[in-house]
């Protein structure tokens, strides 16, 4: 069959290669992070972290199988069933809050036999399907408020449920879909407002006294109005901006004061503020680990910071510090290079799609991977808040590996079928 | 147009991603290539320098009996951060502490560090620790650490052996970093004096530790580690059986016994009473017991044998006699008429009891005649061969000093009183150069007045008399040379010559023999042992007279010199002498004859403690 011959030929093997390299680096790093003398990398007996490498290997094999299956399934299946899949996951996400298993204080796991799965990981995938489906619809224009609200709703619904589950880290990831909307034509001022919001949030927390900001805003506003007092509309606009900004920073301060203490501490750590002794331990130890790696690192299995458990969560959230410590700057550059290569490659693939659905879905994949990379690595090197989300393909954890695999391979399948789509 | 806009946004997205990647690379470059401190911090995190404590040297008595050894005890360590799930109720019941105590200990450990192990409970006994260990799987975060404490199996000789405790700040400061807070060192007695020998040398070990401060193997294949060197053993001259017996005889009395082997200067026993069980100052109970002992009005921590000073009283009379004989101030057959009092220079001094006139020194000693020795002392001071009292008294006092009186003997214990032989200058200062004469200082003639001796000095003086003219510096450790040779300092014990011509010891020692044979101490005669000595009833300002005896035995080839002081007990013959005779008999015969068991029983059962706590009675008369 003509399609069969095309099947292998149209797969983007470069992406698959990067995927396999990342997954294997992850496996090797997990082994190093949990290494004890004589531990087999395939060990799944016993308890604690000793089983991590062996289990991850099983997951990797499983994911490769699932990836292969996805590559065989007709991509039209996902296009057609985008909404049903999305719809199926919403009650699952809600149900898990009541019937799910408890892991680390959060009831958001499904447990079937020895198999554990976090539906919120897959929610990112299903949301991508639904968002691509909606935005690729005829007559849908993101620049119209009517359509905007619906797109926002598709993103916000799962995000809110995950937030209610108590997994703020996973919920924040959904914010990154804004990047997809931006590519599909969302007005630039959203980006400007978004950047302004982040900027105002930071200065609201950094400046010691709230009224300093009020005065600064008033002075800036006053100066601008003085030079533009004849342009009435502009005066109104400036006045509005000053008022909204002042109210916003006040609100941020209020919310900050009413956060849970561990959340407040995380922000304080990031801002370099003094926190109670020990609260910034994780981040400090991670930075020490990475900083002590030097140019070429301490060598594989030789990292003291990770091996002696000074860095917590070293096979999951802080896995990048193991790489930084044992492989040094050289290793860090390789990891960042691989992710850049993957993201840029995926962007290129997205842009070459004939189908709007495939392109939008591709951007979803890029956005999600990028955000995880940004937060996870940024946290390990002390430039992002401590949000416990995994580094794609590398961190230990079956759920996340499976979710990222499905996310990526569905796109590879869509890409391999791009020529079948008529413009 | 539309298409262009979207192409443009593709670039914007690419730029956003690239900018963040660039920020990361800059940050990584800073952390990994430019900032060097993290390397050091990671090293300090992971590698710990551990002291390896050497075992402390053992202590043996003169017969090879072990008198001090080490016993393993356990400190229970806790790492609060992983101890959250520990079964606290069970721990409380196993370690016999209250829940409040548990919380307080945890709070203390947490204040030190939540992630590093610190001491939860110090010095748990092996028995308690074993019970704790059986359920240790329930106590995550708790761990045992072996330490050793001292054990004193004979429960005696506390003032000799001393004690071991945590170093104080001064010692830490002066040790060049050798000692750390919490290290143990000798605090008193032999433990302190021989700290260098007993203590051994600490070793060092560099190990990897994990975040919970648990050992994870040695650093660099133990290349930088050094082994600990165990402390040297001490072979003391103490006869622990004699020591035990002495403490038994002295129980419920204040005072001391000290015995020396005259030929070698070896101290056979040193009893200071009331004493205490040295085991009270070991292990977890140390702090509390130490406080109790410090505040005890009977001062059990005070080593009366070396630190207390007394007037020697009549026990000083042989010295007075020896000097006068040696200086030819009088002959052996000199007679002093005694009618119960002694009158000269317008004074009239009473003799304490009636006895026939003493016609020679031997009889005078046997009867402890005060007028005889006042006169003898006068003869020495008024000796016509000297032109003034400064010269004659100066000579007299030098004789006294040559017997080791008036200055520290510097035995191998950390603290010793110097006693007092008043100097010429001292009297010149008080009375003026022309203002004093033999009558002024006449009380020195019977061992009263300004003369002060420690029991140790008194015993040593009698050792010198027993040797007829020499003594060896008293000491407690027999292998001192061996011990010091290791430090390349050779210490030989010179025979200190007491400067009396040997011929004069013959009448004096015969006199001391007669004291026991027919004189004041006749009741303490021991069949088959020629005990020589002198009783003393020492007047003092703190109540009843002290009962004193000093002597040696046997007369020829003496094996033991002994001094006994029982404070405020009355006549020397009543307590001092019987106790000394029992000690001598026990030492020389290894047992006490049956006919003397009643005496032994009486001595053991005498209880003077109540007397000490009653008011102070002033004494008037002077001695036997």
Short mmCIF file of C-alpha atoms in Angstrom, two decimals, chain B residues 110-516:
data_model
loop_
_atom_site.label_atom_id
_atom_site.label_comp_id
_atom_site.label_asym_id
_atom_site.label_seq_id
_atom_site.Cartn_x
_atom_site.Cartn_y
_atom_site.Cartn_z
CA UNK B 110 15.88 20.51 66.84
CA UNK B 111 17.43 23.75 68.00
CA UNK B 112 20.83 22.29 67.15
CA UNK B 113 19.77 20.98 63.73
CA UNK B 114 16.76 19.25 62.30
CA UNK B 115 18.80 17.35 59.76
CA UNK B 116 21.89 16.49 61.73
CA UNK B 117 22.11 13.96 64.50
CA UNK B 118 22.66 15.21 68.01
CA UNK B 119 22.56 13.64 71.43
CA UNK B 120 19.06 12.80 72.58
CA UNK B 121 20.03 10.99 75.73
CA UNK B 122 23.51 10.67 77.08
CA UNK B 123 25.11 7.58 78.50
CA UNK B 124 22.47 4.93 78.42
CA UNK B 125 23.54 1.69 80.04
CA UNK B 126 24.20 -1.40 77.94
CA UNK B 127 21.13 -3.05 79.38
CA UNK B 128 18.82 -0.15 78.51
CA UNK B 129 20.42 0.18 75.13
CA UNK B 130 19.82 -3.47 74.29
CA UNK B 131 16.13 -3.13 75.05
CA UNK B 132 16.05 0.02 72.96
CA UNK B 133 17.80 -1.74 70.09
CA UNK B 134 15.28 -4.55 69.96
CA UNK B 135 12.57 -2.10 68.93
CA UNK B 136 14.78 0.26 67.04
CA UNK B 137 12.95 -0.37 63.79
CA UNK B 138 10.09 1.62 65.33
CA UNK B 139 12.34 4.57 65.99
CA UNK B 140 13.36 5.98 62.65
CA UNK B 141 15.79 8.79 63.18
CA UNK B 142 17.15 7.38 66.43
CA UNK B 143 20.53 5.78 66.62
CA UNK B 144 23.07 4.64 69.19
CA UNK B 145 26.64 5.81 69.50
CA UNK B 146 29.17 3.93 71.62
CA UNK B 147 31.20 5.77 74.19
CA UNK B 148 33.11 4.57 77.20
CA UNK B 149 32.95 5.61 80.80
CA UNK B 150 35.24 4.75 83.68
CA UNK B 151 34.39 2.03 86.15
CA UNK B 152 35.96 1.63 89.57
CA UNK B 153 35.25 -1.93 90.66
CA UNK B 154 36.49 -1.45 94.24
CA UNK B 155 34.34 1.62 94.88
CA UNK B 156 37.14 3.31 96.78
CA UNK B 157 40.28 5.47 96.47
CA UNK B 158 38.29 8.28 94.87
CA UNK B 159 40.73 11.03 95.87
CA UNK B 160 43.63 9.10 94.39
CA UNK B 161 42.04 7.94 91.18
CA UNK B 162 40.13 11.13 90.54
CA UNK B 163 37.41 11.45 87.94
CA UNK B 164 36.81 12.04 84.28
CA UNK B 165 34.52 14.71 82.92
CA UNK B 166 33.93 17.01 79.98
CA UNK B 167 36.72 19.44 79.16
CA UNK B 168 36.17 23.00 80.23
CA UNK B 169 36.53 26.04 78.00
CA UNK B 170 40.04 26.87 79.18
CA UNK B 171 41.35 23.43 78.36
CA UNK B 172 39.73 23.61 74.95
CA UNK B 173 41.30 27.00 74.31
CA UNK B 174 44.76 25.83 75.37
CA UNK B 175 44.67 22.56 73.47
CA UNK B 176 45.32 23.95 69.98
CA UNK B 177 42.14 22.44 68.68
CA UNK B 178 42.82 18.99 70.08
CA UNK B 179 39.88 19.01 72.44
CA UNK B 180 36.33 19.75 71.39
CA UNK B 181 33.38 20.50 73.61
CA UNK B 182 32.06 17.24 74.96
CA UNK B 183 35.44 15.47 74.99
CA UNK B 184 36.36 13.75 78.20
CA UNK B 185 39.49 14.39 80.24
CA UNK B 186 40.71 13.63 83.75
CA UNK B 187 39.43 16.24 86.15
CA UNK B 188 41.22 15.28 89.37
CA UNK B 189 43.52 12.70 90.89
CA UNK B 190 45.60 10.35 88.78
CA UNK B 191 43.09 10.72 85.95
CA UNK B 192 44.11 14.35 85.68
CA UNK B 193 47.81 14.10 86.57
CA UNK B 194 48.40 11.36 84.01
CA UNK B 195 45.91 12.67 81.45
CA UNK B 196 48.57 12.66 78.70
CA UNK B 197 49.51 9.04 79.36
CA UNK B 198 46.02 7.70 80.10
CA UNK B 199 44.29 9.75 77.44
CA UNK B 200 46.19 8.37 74.47
CA UNK B 201 46.06 10.18 71.13
CA UNK B 202 42.95 10.86 69.11
CA UNK B 203 42.82 9.61 65.55
CA UNK B 204 41.11 11.24 62.60
CA UNK B 205 38.82 9.83 60.01
CA UNK B 206 37.34 11.49 56.97
CA UNK B 207 34.04 10.08 55.85
CA UNK B 208 31.23 10.79 53.51
CA UNK B 209 28.02 11.56 55.30
CA UNK B 210 24.60 11.83 53.81
CA UNK B 211 22.10 14.54 54.53
CA UNK B 212 21.08 12.78 57.73
CA UNK B 213 24.69 12.80 58.86
CA UNK B 214 24.94 9.06 58.46
CA UNK B 215 28.23 7.55 57.48
CA UNK B 216 28.43 6.58 53.81
CA UNK B 217 31.94 5.22 53.51
CA UNK B 218 35.41 6.62 53.82
CA UNK B 219 36.75 9.53 51.85
CA UNK B 220 39.58 8.97 49.36
CA UNK B 221 40.08 5.34 50.49
CA UNK B 222 40.99 6.50 54.00
CA UNK B 223 44.17 8.08 52.65
CA UNK B 224 44.05 10.97 55.10
CA UNK B 225 42.89 9.02 58.12
CA UNK B 226 45.04 8.52 61.19
CA UNK B 227 44.62 5.82 63.80
CA UNK B 228 43.96 6.52 67.44
CA UNK B 229 46.63 5.51 69.91
CA UNK B 230 45.29 3.89 73.07
CA UNK B 231 46.27 5.36 76.42
CA UNK B 232 49.06 3.83 78.53
CA UNK B 233 48.15 1.71 81.49
CA UNK B 234 49.15 2.91 84.94
CA UNK B 235 50.68 0.50 87.42
CA UNK B 236 50.17 2.16 90.74
CA UNK B 237 51.79 1.48 94.09
CA UNK B 238 48.39 1.38 95.76
CA UNK B 239 47.46 -1.74 97.69
CA UNK B 240 43.77 -1.68 96.92
CA UNK B 241 42.93 -4.15 99.70
CA UNK B 242 44.70 -1.96 102.23
CA UNK B 243 42.98 1.08 100.79
CA UNK B 244 39.58 -0.55 101.15
CA UNK B 245 40.39 -1.59 104.69
CA UNK B 246 41.56 1.92 105.56
CA UNK B 247 38.37 3.47 104.19
CA UNK B 248 36.38 0.99 106.21
CA UNK B 249 38.23 1.90 109.40
CA UNK B 250 37.77 5.60 108.72
CA UNK B 251 34.11 5.47 107.88
CA UNK B 252 31.98 8.04 109.66
CA UNK B 253 35.06 9.92 110.76
CA UNK B 254 36.84 12.92 109.36
CA UNK B 255 40.50 12.45 108.70
CA UNK B 256 43.00 10.57 106.67
CA UNK B 257 45.38 7.66 106.50
CA UNK B 258 48.46 7.58 104.39
CA UNK B 259 50.97 4.78 104.13
CA UNK B 260 54.30 4.76 102.31
CA UNK B 261 56.82 2.03 101.68
CA UNK B 262 59.93 3.75 103.10
CA UNK B 263 62.42 1.92 100.92
CA UNK B 264 60.79 3.03 97.65
CA UNK B 265 58.65 6.03 98.49
CA UNK B 266 55.67 4.19 97.03
CA UNK B 267 52.37 5.27 98.46
CA UNK B 268 50.52 2.18 99.65
CA UNK B 269 47.24 3.82 100.46
CA UNK B 270 45.79 7.24 100.81
CA UNK B 271 42.48 7.48 102.58
CA UNK B 272 40.60 10.72 102.89
CA UNK B 273 37.45 10.47 104.90
CA UNK B 274 34.62 10.95 104.40
CA UNK B 275 35.20 9.70 100.91
CA UNK B 276 32.81 8.73 98.16
CA UNK B 277 32.37 5.99 95.62
CA UNK B 278 34.25 7.17 92.50
CA UNK B 279 31.56 5.53 90.38
CA UNK B 280 29.22 8.32 91.49
CA UNK B 281 31.07 10.67 89.15
CA UNK B 282 30.75 8.45 86.07
CA UNK B 283 28.19 8.53 83.35
CA UNK B 284 24.82 10.18 83.33
CA UNK B 285 24.62 10.54 87.10
CA UNK B 286 27.82 12.57 87.29
CA UNK B 287 26.39 16.07 87.16
CA UNK B 288 23.86 15.58 89.88
CA UNK B 289 26.22 13.70 92.18
CA UNK B 290 28.96 16.22 91.69
CA UNK B 291 26.67 18.96 92.90
CA UNK B 292 25.76 16.93 95.96
CA UNK B 293 29.38 16.27 96.80
CA UNK B 294 30.37 19.91 96.34
CA UNK B 295 27.71 21.07 98.75
CA UNK B 296 28.29 18.33 101.30
CA UNK B 297 29.42 20.06 104.50
CA UNK B 298 31.84 17.20 105.21
CA UNK B 299 33.70 18.03 102.00
CA UNK B 300 34.18 14.54 100.56
CA UNK B 301 35.88 15.96 97.46
CA UNK B 302 38.64 17.46 99.59
CA UNK B 303 41.71 15.25 99.71
CA UNK B 304 42.62 15.56 103.37
CA UNK B 305 45.73 13.42 102.96
CA UNK B 306 47.47 15.94 100.75
CA UNK B 307 45.46 19.14 101.12
CA UNK B 308 44.60 19.43 104.80
CA UNK B 309 47.29 20.83 107.09
CA UNK B 310 47.51 20.18 110.80
CA UNK B 311 49.86 20.96 113.61
CA UNK B 312 51.84 17.74 114.00
CA UNK B 313 51.63 17.93 117.80
CA UNK B 314 53.54 15.28 119.65
CA UNK B 315 54.29 13.38 116.48
CA UNK B 316 56.83 16.12 115.86
CA UNK B 317 58.81 15.30 119.00
CA UNK B 318 61.22 12.81 117.40
CA UNK B 319 62.26 15.56 115.02
CA UNK B 320 62.92 17.96 117.89
CA UNK B 321 64.95 15.27 119.59
CA UNK B 322 66.92 14.37 116.48
CA UNK B 323 67.93 17.97 115.80
CA UNK B 324 69.13 18.61 119.33
CA UNK B 325 71.08 15.37 119.40
CA UNK B 326 72.63 16.03 116.02
CA UNK B 327 73.60 19.54 117.05
CA UNK B 328 75.10 18.24 120.30
CA UNK B 329 72.76 20.53 122.15
CA UNK B 330 72.19 17.68 124.58
CA UNK B 331 73.19 14.07 125.06
CA UNK B 332 71.20 10.88 124.84
CA UNK B 333 71.03 10.58 128.59
CA UNK B 334 69.84 14.13 129.19
CA UNK B 335 67.35 14.46 132.03
CA UNK B 336 64.55 16.95 132.42
CA UNK B 337 62.73 16.94 135.76
CA UNK B 338 58.99 16.84 135.24
CA UNK B 339 56.66 17.63 138.11
CA UNK B 340 53.65 18.12 135.96
CA UNK B 341 54.58 21.57 134.86
CA UNK B 342 57.41 23.42 133.21
CA UNK B 343 58.50 26.84 134.37
CA UNK B 344 60.86 29.14 132.57
CA UNK B 345 61.16 32.75 131.55
CA UNK B 346 58.38 33.62 133.92
CA UNK B 347 55.96 31.19 132.26
CA UNK B 348 54.57 28.03 133.68
CA UNK B 349 53.48 25.40 131.17
CA UNK B 350 51.59 22.31 132.25
CA UNK B 351 52.44 18.80 131.31
CA UNK B 352 49.37 16.89 130.35
CA UNK B 353 49.89 13.96 132.64
CA UNK B 354 52.03 12.56 135.40
CA UNK B 355 54.81 10.18 134.80
CA UNK B 356 58.26 9.53 136.28
CA UNK B 357 61.04 11.92 135.27
CA UNK B 358 62.44 11.29 131.87
CA UNK B 359 66.12 10.58 132.12
CA UNK B 360 66.76 10.03 128.45
CA UNK B 361 65.23 10.70 125.04
CA UNK B 362 63.81 7.21 124.68
CA UNK B 363 61.77 7.45 127.81
CA UNK B 364 60.75 11.01 127.03
CA UNK B 365 59.33 9.87 123.70
CA UNK B 366 57.62 6.88 125.25
CA UNK B 367 55.91 9.11 127.80
CA UNK B 368 55.52 12.03 125.40
CA UNK B 369 56.80 14.38 128.05
CA UNK B 370 56.16 17.96 127.08
CA UNK B 371 58.62 19.64 129.49
CA UNK B 372 61.37 17.39 128.16
CA UNK B 373 60.86 18.55 124.61
CA UNK B 374 60.35 22.18 125.50
CA UNK B 375 63.72 21.97 127.15
CA UNK B 376 65.17 20.02 124.24
CA UNK B 377 63.90 22.63 121.82
CA UNK B 378 65.37 25.41 123.99
CA UNK B 379 68.70 23.64 124.05
CA UNK B 380 68.76 23.66 120.27
CA UNK B 381 67.72 27.28 119.94
CA UNK B 382 69.98 28.50 122.72
CA UNK B 383 72.90 26.38 121.48
CA UNK B 384 76.03 28.40 122.36
CA UNK B 385 77.64 27.59 119.02
CA UNK B 386 75.30 30.07 117.37
CA UNK B 387 75.66 33.78 117.95
CA UNK B 388 72.01 34.67 117.63
CA UNK B 389 68.55 33.11 117.36
CA UNK B 390 68.34 33.85 113.66
CA UNK B 391 71.28 31.52 113.11
CA UNK B 392 70.18 28.82 115.51
CA UNK B 393 66.54 28.81 114.48
CA UNK B 394 67.55 29.03 110.82
CA UNK B 395 69.59 25.86 111.23
CA UNK B 396 66.78 24.20 113.14
CA UNK B 397 64.20 25.00 110.48
CA UNK B 398 66.52 23.83 107.69
CA UNK B 399 66.68 20.45 109.38
CA UNK B 400 62.90 20.34 109.35
CA UNK B 401 62.78 21.27 105.66
CA UNK B 402 65.29 18.57 104.79
CA UNK B 403 62.61 16.07 105.85
CA UNK B 404 60.31 17.44 103.19
CA UNK B 405 58.30 19.68 105.49
CA UNK B 406 57.21 23.20 104.66
CA UNK B 407 57.04 22.73 100.91
CA UNK B 408 55.18 20.57 98.47
CA UNK B 409 56.55 17.08 98.00
CA UNK B 410 55.33 17.21 94.40
CA UNK B 411 53.86 13.75 94.32
CA UNK B 412 51.95 12.67 91.26
CA UNK B 413 48.63 14.20 92.18
CA UNK B 414 47.42 17.55 90.90
CA UNK B 415 46.95 19.30 94.21
CA UNK B 416 48.95 19.37 97.39
CA UNK B 417 49.24 21.83 100.27
CA UNK B 418 52.69 23.09 101.21
CA UNK B 419 52.32 23.04 104.97
CA UNK B 420 54.41 25.46 106.98
CA UNK B 421 57.79 25.62 108.66
CA UNK B 422 57.92 29.26 109.76
CA UNK B 423 61.01 31.05 108.47
CA UNK B 424 63.45 33.28 110.33
CA UNK B 425 62.12 36.22 108.38
CA UNK B 426 58.64 35.41 109.48
CA UNK B 427 59.54 35.76 113.16
CA UNK B 428 61.75 38.79 112.44
CA UNK B 429 58.82 40.47 110.84
CA UNK B 430 56.45 39.75 113.68
CA UNK B 431 58.67 40.35 116.68
CA UNK B 432 61.50 42.40 115.23
CA UNK B 433 65.02 41.04 114.93
CA UNK B 434 65.76 41.35 118.64
CA UNK B 435 62.25 40.74 119.76
CA UNK B 436 62.10 36.98 119.85
CA UNK B 437 63.86 34.23 121.71
CA UNK B 438 63.33 30.60 122.52
CA UNK B 439 60.45 31.30 124.88
CA UNK B 440 58.57 33.15 122.15
CA UNK B 441 58.48 30.10 119.91
CA UNK B 442 58.55 27.42 122.56
CA UNK B 443 55.36 25.75 121.34
CA UNK B 444 57.23 24.61 118.21
CA UNK B 445 59.07 22.23 120.53
CA UNK B 446 55.96 20.09 120.89
CA UNK B 447 54.75 20.46 117.31
CA UNK B 448 52.23 23.19 117.93
CA UNK B 449 52.35 26.84 116.96
CA UNK B 450 52.99 27.87 113.40
CA UNK B 451 54.19 24.47 112.20
CA UNK B 452 51.74 22.88 109.80
CA UNK B 453 52.12 19.59 108.00
CA UNK B 454 49.97 17.60 105.66
CA UNK B 455 49.37 13.96 106.57
CA UNK B 456 51.45 13.12 103.51
CA UNK B 457 54.39 15.17 104.81
CA UNK B 458 54.03 13.65 108.24
CA UNK B 459 54.08 10.15 106.83
CA UNK B 460 57.04 10.98 104.62
CA UNK B 461 58.90 12.36 107.64
CA UNK B 462 58.40 9.06 109.42
CA UNK B 463 59.54 7.20 106.31
CA UNK B 464 62.75 9.20 106.48
CA UNK B 465 63.10 8.42 110.19
CA UNK B 466 62.45 4.76 109.44
CA UNK B 467 65.16 4.84 106.78
CA UNK B 468 67.43 6.56 109.26
CA UNK B 469 68.17 9.55 107.20
CA UNK B 470 66.73 9.47 103.71
CA UNK B 471 63.51 9.29 101.78
CA UNK B 472 62.40 8.90 98.22
CA UNK B 473 59.84 11.33 96.90
CA UNK B 474 56.49 9.67 97.54
CA UNK B 475 54.62 8.65 94.42
CA UNK B 476 51.60 6.67 93.33
CA UNK B 477 52.64 5.28 89.96
CA UNK B 478 55.32 2.60 89.96
CA UNK B 479 56.16 2.65 86.29
CA UNK B 480 56.70 6.38 86.31
CA UNK B 481 60.08 5.99 84.64
CA UNK B 482 58.64 3.79 82.00
CA UNK B 483 55.81 6.23 81.44
CA UNK B 484 58.11 9.20 81.25
CA UNK B 485 60.73 7.46 79.17
CA UNK B 486 58.15 7.38 76.41
CA UNK B 487 58.17 11.14 76.51
CA UNK B 488 61.99 11.09 76.59
CA UNK B 489 62.15 12.73 79.96
CA UNK B 490 63.94 10.55 82.41
CA UNK B 491 62.86 11.13 85.96
CA UNK B 492 64.85 9.34 88.59
CA UNK B 493 63.79 9.58 92.16
CA UNK B 494 66.73 10.89 94.08
CA UNK B 495 67.12 9.86 97.67
CA UNK B 496 66.53 13.07 99.53
CA UNK B 497 68.97 13.11 102.39
CA UNK B 498 67.53 14.26 105.60
CA UNK B 499 70.56 15.84 107.19
CA UNK B 500 70.75 14.08 110.52
CA UNK B 501 73.70 11.88 111.34
CA UNK B 502 72.45 8.26 111.20
CA UNK B 503 73.73 7.46 114.69
CA UNK B 504 71.06 9.63 116.33
CA UNK B 505 68.24 7.58 114.85
CA UNK B 506 69.22 4.69 117.07
CA UNK B 507 68.00 6.22 120.34
CA UNK B 508 65.08 8.05 118.70
CA UNK B 509 63.78 4.99 116.90
CA UNK B 510 64.17 2.99 120.08
CA UNK B 511 62.10 5.65 121.78
CA UNK B 512 59.42 5.33 119.08
CA UNK B 513 59.49 1.58 119.62
CA UNK B 514 58.95 2.11 123.33
CA UNK B 515 55.92 4.30 122.65
CA UNK B 516 54.07 1.22 121.51
#
